[in-house]
Short mmCIF file of C-alpha atoms in Angstrom, two decimals:
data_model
loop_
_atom_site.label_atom_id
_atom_site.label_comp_id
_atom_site.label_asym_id
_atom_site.label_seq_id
_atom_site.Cartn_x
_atom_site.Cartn_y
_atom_site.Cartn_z
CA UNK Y 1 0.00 0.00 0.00
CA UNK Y 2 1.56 3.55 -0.77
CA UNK Y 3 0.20 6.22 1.68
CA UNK Y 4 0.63 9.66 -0.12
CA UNK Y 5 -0.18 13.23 1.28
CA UNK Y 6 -1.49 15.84 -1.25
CA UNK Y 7 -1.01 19.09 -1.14
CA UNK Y 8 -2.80 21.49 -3.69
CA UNK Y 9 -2.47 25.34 -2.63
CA UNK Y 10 -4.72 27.90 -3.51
CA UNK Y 11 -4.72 31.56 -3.07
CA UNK Y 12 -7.23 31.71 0.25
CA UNK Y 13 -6.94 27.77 1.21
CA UNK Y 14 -4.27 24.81 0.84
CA UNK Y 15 -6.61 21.55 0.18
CA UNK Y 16 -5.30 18.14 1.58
CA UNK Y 17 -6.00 14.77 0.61
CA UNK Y 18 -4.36 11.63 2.47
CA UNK Y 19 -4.46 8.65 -0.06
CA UNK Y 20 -4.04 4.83 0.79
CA UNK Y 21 -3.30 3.29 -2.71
CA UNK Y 22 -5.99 5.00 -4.40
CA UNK Y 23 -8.69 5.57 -2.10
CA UNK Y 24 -9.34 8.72 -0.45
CA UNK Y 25 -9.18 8.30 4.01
CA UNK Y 26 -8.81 12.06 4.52
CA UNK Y 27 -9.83 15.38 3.05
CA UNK Y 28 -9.16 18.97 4.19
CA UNK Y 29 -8.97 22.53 3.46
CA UNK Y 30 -7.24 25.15 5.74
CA UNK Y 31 -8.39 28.40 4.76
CA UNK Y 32 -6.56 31.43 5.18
CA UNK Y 33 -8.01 34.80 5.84
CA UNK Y 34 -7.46 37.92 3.46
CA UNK Y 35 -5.77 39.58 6.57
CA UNK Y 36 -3.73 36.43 6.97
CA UNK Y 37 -2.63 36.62 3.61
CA UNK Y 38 -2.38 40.16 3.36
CA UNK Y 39 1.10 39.84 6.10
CA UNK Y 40 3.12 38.36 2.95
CA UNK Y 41 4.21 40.71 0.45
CA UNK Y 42 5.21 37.87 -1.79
CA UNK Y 43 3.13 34.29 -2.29
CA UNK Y 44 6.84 33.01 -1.41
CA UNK Y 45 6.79 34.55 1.54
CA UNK Y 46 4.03 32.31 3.01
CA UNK Y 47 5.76 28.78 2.33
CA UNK Y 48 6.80 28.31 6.09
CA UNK Y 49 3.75 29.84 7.71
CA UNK Y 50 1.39 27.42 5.05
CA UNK Y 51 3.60 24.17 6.43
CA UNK Y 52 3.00 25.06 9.72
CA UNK Y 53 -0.38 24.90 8.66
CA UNK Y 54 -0.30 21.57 7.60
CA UNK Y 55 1.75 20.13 10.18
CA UNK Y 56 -0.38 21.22 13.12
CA UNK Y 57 -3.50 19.59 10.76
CA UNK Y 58 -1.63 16.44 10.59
CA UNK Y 59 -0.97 16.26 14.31
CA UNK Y 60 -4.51 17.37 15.45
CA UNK Y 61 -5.83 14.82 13.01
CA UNK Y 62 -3.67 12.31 14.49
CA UNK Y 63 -1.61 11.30 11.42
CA UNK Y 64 1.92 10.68 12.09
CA UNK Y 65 3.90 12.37 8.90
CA UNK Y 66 6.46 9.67 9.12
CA UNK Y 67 3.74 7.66 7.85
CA UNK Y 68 3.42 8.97 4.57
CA UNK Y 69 5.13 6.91 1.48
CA UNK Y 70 5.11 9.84 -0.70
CA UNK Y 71 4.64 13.70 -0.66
CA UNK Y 72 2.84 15.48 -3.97
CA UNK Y 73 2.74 18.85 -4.42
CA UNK Y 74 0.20 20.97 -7.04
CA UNK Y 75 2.78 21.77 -9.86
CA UNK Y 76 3.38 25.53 -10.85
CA UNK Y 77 4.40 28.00 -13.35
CA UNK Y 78 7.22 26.47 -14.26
CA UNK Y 79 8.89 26.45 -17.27
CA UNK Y 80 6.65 25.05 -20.36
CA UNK Y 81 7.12 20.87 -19.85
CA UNK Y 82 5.65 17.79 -21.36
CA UNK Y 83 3.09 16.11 -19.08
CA UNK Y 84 4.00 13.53 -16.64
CA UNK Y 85 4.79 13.02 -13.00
CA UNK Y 86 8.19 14.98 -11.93
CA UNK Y 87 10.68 14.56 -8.76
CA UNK Y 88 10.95 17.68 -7.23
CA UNK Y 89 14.72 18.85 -7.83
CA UNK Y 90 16.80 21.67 -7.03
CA UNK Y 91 16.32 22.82 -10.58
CA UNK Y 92 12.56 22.32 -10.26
CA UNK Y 93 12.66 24.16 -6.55
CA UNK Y 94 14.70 27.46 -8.10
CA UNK Y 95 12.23 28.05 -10.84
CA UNK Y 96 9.13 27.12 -8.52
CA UNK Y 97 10.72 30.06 -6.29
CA UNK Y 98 11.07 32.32 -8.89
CA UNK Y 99 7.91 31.87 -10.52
CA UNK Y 100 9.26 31.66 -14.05
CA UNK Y 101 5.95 32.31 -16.14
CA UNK Y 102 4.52 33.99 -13.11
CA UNK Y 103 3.65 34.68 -9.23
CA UNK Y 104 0.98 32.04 -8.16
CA UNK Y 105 -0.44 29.96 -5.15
CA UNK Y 106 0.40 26.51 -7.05
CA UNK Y 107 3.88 27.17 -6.87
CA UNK Y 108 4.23 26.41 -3.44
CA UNK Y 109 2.79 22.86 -3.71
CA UNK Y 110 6.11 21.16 -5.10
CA UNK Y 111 8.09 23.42 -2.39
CA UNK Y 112 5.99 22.17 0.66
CA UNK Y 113 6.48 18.69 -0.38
CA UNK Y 114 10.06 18.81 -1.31
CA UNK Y 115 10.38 20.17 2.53
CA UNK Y 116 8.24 17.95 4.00
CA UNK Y 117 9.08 14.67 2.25
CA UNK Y 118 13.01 15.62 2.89
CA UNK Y 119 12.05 15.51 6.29
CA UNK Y 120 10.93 11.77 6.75
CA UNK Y 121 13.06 11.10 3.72
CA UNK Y 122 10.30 9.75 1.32
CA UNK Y 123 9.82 11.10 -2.83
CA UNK Y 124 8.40 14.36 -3.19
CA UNK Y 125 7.05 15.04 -7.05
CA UNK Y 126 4.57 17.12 -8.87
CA UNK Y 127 2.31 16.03 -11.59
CA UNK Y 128 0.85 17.59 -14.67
CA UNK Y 129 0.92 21.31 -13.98
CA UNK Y 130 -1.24 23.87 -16.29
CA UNK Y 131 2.24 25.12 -17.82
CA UNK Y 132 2.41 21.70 -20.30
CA UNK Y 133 3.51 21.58 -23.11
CA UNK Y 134 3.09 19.00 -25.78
CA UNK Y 135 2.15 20.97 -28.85
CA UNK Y 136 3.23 20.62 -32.28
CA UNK Y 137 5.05 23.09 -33.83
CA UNK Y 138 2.35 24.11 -36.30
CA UNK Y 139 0.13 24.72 -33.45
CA UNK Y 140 2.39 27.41 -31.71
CA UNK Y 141 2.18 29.71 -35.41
CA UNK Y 142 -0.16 32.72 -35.70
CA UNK Y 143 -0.04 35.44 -38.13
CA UNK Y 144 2.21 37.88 -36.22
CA UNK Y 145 5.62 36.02 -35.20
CA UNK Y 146 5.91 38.07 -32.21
CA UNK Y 147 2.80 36.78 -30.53
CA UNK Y 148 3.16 32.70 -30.64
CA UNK Y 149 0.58 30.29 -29.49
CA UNK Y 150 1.21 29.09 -25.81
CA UNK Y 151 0.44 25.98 -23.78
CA UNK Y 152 -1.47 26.73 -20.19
CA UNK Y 153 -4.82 24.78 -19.44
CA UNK Y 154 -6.10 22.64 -17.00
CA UNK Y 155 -3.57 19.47 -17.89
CA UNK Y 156 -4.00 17.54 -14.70
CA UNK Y 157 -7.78 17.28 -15.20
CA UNK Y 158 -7.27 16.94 -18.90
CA UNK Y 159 -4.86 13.84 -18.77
CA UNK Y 160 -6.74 12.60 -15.67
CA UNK Y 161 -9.73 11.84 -17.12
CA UNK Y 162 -7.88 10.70 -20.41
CA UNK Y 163 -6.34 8.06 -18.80
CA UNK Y 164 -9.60 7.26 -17.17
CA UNK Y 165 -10.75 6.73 -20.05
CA UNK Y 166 -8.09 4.59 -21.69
CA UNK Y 167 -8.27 2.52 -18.44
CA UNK Y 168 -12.73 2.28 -18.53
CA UNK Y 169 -11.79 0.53 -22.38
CA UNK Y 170 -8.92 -1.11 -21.73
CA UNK Y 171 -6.22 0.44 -23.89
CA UNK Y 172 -3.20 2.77 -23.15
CA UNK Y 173 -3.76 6.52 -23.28
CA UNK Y 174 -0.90 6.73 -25.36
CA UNK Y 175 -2.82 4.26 -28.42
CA UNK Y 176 -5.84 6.44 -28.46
CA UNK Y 177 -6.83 10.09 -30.03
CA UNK Y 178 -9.27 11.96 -28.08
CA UNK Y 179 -10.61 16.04 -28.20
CA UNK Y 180 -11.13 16.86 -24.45
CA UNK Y 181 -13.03 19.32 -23.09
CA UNK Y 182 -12.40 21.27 -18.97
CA UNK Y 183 -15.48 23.08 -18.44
CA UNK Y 184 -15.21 25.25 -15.02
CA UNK Y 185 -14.60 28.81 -14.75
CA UNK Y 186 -12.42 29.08 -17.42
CA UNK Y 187 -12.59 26.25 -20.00
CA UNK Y 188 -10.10 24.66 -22.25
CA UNK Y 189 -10.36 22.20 -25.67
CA UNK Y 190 -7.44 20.18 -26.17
CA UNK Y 191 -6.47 17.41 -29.43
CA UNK Y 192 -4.69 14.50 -27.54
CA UNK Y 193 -2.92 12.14 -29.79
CA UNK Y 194 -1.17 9.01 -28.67
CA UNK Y 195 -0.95 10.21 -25.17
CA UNK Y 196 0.17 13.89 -26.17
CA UNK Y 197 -1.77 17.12 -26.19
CA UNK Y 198 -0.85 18.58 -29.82
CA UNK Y 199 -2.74 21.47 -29.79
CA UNK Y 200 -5.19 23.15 -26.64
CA UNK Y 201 -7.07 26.75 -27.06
CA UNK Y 202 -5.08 28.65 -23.85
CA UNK Y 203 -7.55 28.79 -21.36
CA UNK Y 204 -6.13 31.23 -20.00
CA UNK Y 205 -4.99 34.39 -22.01
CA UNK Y 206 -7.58 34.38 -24.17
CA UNK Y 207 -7.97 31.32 -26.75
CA UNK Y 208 -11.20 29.50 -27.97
CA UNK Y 209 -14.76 29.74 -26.20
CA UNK Y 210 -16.09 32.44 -23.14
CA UNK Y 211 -16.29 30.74 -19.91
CA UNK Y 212 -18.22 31.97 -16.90
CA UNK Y 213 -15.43 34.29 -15.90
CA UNK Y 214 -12.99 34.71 -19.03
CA UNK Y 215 -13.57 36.52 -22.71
CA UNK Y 216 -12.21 33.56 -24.48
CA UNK Y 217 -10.85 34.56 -28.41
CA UNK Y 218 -12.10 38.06 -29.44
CA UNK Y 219 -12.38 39.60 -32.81
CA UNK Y 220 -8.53 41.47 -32.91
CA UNK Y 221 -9.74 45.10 -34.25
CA UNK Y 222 -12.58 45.12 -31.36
CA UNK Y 223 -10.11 44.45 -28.69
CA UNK Y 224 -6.87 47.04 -30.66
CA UNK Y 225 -9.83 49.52 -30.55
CA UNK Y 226 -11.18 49.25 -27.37
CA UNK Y 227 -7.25 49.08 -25.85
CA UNK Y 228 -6.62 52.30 -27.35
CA UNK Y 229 -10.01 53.83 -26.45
CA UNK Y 230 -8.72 55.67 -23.54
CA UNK Y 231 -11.16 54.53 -21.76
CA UNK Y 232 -9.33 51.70 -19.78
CA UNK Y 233 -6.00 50.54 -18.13
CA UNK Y 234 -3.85 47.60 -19.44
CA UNK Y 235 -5.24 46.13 -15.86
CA UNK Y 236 -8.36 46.62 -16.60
CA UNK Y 237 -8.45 45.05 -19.99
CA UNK Y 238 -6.84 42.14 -18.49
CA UNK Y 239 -9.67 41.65 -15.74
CA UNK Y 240 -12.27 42.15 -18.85
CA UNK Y 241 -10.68 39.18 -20.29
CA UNK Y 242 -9.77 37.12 -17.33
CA UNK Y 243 -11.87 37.34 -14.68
CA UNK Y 244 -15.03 39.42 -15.23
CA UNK Y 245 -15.29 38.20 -18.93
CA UNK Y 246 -17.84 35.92 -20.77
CA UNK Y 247 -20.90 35.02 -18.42
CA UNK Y 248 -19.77 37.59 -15.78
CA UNK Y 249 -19.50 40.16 -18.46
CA UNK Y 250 -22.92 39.33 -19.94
CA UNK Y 251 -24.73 38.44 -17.00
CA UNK Y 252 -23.12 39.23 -13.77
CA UNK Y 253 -22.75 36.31 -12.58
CA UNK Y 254 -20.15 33.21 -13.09
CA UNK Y 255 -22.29 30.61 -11.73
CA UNK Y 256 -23.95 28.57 -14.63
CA UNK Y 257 -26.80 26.86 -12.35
CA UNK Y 258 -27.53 31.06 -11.75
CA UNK Y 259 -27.73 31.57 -15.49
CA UNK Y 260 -29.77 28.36 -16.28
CA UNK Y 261 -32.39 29.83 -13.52
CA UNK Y 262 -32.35 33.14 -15.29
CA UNK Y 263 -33.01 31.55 -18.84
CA UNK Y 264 -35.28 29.40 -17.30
CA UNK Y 265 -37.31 32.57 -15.76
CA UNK Y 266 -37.74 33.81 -18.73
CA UNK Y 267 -34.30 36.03 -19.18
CA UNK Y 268 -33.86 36.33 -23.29
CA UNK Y 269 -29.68 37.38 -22.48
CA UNK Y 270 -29.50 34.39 -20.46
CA UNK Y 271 -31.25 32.11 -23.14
CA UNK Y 272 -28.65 33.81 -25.48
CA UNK Y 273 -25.07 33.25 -23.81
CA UNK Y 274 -25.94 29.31 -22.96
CA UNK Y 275 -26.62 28.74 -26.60
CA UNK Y 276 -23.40 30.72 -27.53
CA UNK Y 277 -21.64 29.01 -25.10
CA UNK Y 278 -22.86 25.35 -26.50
CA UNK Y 279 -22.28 26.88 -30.09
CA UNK Y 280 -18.55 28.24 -29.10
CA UNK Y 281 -17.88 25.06 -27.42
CA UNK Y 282 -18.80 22.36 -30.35
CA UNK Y 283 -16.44 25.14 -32.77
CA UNK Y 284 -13.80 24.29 -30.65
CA UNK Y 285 -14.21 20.56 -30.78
CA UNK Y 286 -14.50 20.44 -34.20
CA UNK Y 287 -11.47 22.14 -34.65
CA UNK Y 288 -9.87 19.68 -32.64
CA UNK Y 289 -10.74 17.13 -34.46
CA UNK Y 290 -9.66 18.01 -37.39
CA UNK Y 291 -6.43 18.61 -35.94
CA UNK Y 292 -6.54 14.94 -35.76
CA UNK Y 293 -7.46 14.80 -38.81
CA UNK Y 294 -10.92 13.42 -38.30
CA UNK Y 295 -9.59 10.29 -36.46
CA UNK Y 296 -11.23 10.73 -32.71
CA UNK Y 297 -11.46 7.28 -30.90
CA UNK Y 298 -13.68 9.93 -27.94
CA UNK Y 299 -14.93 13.33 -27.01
CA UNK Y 300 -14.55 13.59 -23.34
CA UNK Y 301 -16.07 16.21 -21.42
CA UNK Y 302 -14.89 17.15 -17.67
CA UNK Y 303 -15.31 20.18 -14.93
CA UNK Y 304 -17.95 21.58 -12.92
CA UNK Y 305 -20.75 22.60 -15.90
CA UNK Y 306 -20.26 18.87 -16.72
CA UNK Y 307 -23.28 18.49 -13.79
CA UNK Y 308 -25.31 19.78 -16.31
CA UNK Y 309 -26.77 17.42 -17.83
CA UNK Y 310 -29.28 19.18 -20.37
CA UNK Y 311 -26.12 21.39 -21.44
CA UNK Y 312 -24.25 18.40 -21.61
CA UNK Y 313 -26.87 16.65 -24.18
CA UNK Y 314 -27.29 19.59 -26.52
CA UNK Y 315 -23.23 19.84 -26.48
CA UNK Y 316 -23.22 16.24 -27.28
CA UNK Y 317 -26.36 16.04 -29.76
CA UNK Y 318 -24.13 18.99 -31.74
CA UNK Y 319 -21.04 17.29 -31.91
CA UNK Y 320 -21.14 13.23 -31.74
CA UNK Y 321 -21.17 13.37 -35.54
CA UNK Y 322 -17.47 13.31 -34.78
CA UNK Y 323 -17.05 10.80 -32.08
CA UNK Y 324 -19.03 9.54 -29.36
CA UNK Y 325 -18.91 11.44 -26.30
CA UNK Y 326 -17.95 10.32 -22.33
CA UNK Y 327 -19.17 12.77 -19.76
CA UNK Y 328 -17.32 12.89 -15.93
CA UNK Y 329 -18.53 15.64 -14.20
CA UNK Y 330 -16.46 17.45 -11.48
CA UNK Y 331 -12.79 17.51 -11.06
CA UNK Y 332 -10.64 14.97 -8.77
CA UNK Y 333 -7.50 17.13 -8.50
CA UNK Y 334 -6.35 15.67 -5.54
CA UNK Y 335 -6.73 11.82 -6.73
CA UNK Y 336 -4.75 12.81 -9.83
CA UNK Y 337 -2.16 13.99 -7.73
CA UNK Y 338 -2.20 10.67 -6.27
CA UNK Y 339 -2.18 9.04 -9.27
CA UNK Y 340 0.55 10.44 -10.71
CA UNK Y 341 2.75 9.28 -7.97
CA UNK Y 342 1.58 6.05 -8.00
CA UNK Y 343 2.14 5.58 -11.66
CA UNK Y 344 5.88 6.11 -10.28
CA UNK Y 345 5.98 4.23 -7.30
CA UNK Y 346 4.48 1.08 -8.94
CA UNK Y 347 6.77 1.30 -11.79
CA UNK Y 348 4.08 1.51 -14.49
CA UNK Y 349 6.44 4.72 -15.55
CA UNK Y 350 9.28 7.00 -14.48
CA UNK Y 351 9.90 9.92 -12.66
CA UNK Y 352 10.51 12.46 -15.01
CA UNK Y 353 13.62 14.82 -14.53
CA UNK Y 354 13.08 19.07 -14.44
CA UNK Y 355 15.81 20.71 -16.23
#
């Protein structure tokens, strides 16, 4: 049996998960106030206070860390990687510090487990992180050189339910094509061929359908005209198109069980963005499949909207033309932490090495 602690930080909480094998035996999340948070002028600043954290939850919840097999951290923005599980290394631990493509929460995961692990002297790695990169080379040219195509989306959810997937028929993810789709607050398409994400719409700057809180792709002259407007800051154009974009922009709201209420109430907008949304969505997975060039063994489709299940018919009724389509609501992040250490431990693949 491997015993693994997971540790996936967010901005306001760090969420645990103790793991025997693969089963779930403990689940937490220690929240941290604003005024907490507020003390650290830097996200780095908070990796001894947010171990404390956990080591005082461990001992009130009378789990002896020496127990633990195996440490996994939430992976960060490192630099752009292929997927896979990866030891946490000194190389791995300087760029995790310095927040290569940016300051974020999720870079502390793979730093409290280095420090923890190194402690009881067990493996401390980090799995799929959103920076992953796997794309072909076509996929990273646009029309201006100076503005290439990038790789961040929700790849631990993504290659998660993938290999789910592969598992539920009995083949290896890495002899199968599928397009997958992350619906949550930002949402993210992505061509996976033979085990390797080719081509994804960023879910993050800007790429491919509105979500409930981001603009997704935007006509170019719209968005050169409205920068130049004078009407807004470069912050403020960034917030319109990450964070109070697409449903929050039309609607208010980012919630889409609030928007189905409001359609269903008789709200004409409302009625309008869901069937954009659905129509934006099956754009993108056609794309992806003909990325593939038609050949799609299965259209998955994961996240929170995934509960949906009327959404999730007309979605499928538009695009299973192409491919049948698998549905698995929610998001496990924790068990695909835990997953991708096992993968390791058992020997079904290696470590990879950060360079």
């Amino acid at each position: 049996m491997i015993k693994s602690l997971i540790i996936n930080p967010g901005s306001t909480s760090t969420k645990l998960g103790i793991f025997e094998d693969e089963t779930l035996t403990m689940e937490e999340t220690l929240r941290h106030p604003t005024e907490e948070i507020a003390k650290y002028d830097h996200i780095i600043d908070q990796l001894g206070w947010r171990k404390e954290l956990i080591l005082n939850f461990l001992k009130s919840a009378d789990q002896d860390v020496k127990s633990f097999n195996v440490i996994v951290g939430r992976g960060g923005l490192v630099k752009p990687i292929p997927g896979g599980t990866y030891a946490v290394n000194d190389a791995l631990i300087k760029d995790l510090k310095a927040g290569v493509q940016g300051e974020h929460a999720s870079n502390l995961g793979g730093l409290l487990a280095k420090e923890i692990a190194d402690e009881i002297g067990v493996p401390s790695y980090i799995v799929d992180p959103v920076v992953v990169d796997e794309l072909c080379e076509e996929a990273r040219v646009t029309g201006l050189p100076q503005i290439p195509r990038v790789s961040i989306f929700h790849a631990l959810n993504q290659k998660a339910v993938a290999r789910r997937y592969a598992k539920e028929i009995g083949k290896k993810y890495e002899d199968i094509n599928l397009v997958v789709v992350h619906l949550g607050g930002g949402v993210s398409v992505g061509a996976h061929k033979n085990g390797q994400i080719i081509d994804v719409f960023n879910a993050l700057d800007g790429d491919g359908a509105m979500s409930p809180e981001r603009a997704g792709g935007l006509p170019t002259g719209g968005l050169i005209r409205l920068c130049f407007s004078g009407e807004y800051s470069e912050a403020e154009v960034r917030k319109m198109a990450v964070g109070k974009g697409g449903f929050n922009a039309w609607l208010g709201t980012n919630d889409m069980r609030e928007v189905v209420k409001m359609r269903d109430e008789g709200d004409e907008k409302a009625k309008l963005v869901i069937d954009a949304f659905i129509f934006q969505l099956a754009k993108n997975i056609g794309s992806m499949a003909a990325v593939l060039d038609g050949k799609v063994d299965q259209i998955i489709i994961t996240g929170g909207i995934a509960y949906n299940a009327p959404i999730m018919e007309r979605l499928s009724n538009k695009v299973k033309f192409i491919a049948p389509v698998t549905v698995y609501p929610g998001e496990d992040e924790l068990l695909a932490l835990a997953q991708g250490a096992i993968r390791v431990m058992n020997g079904e693949e290696q470590a990879k090495i950060y360079e």
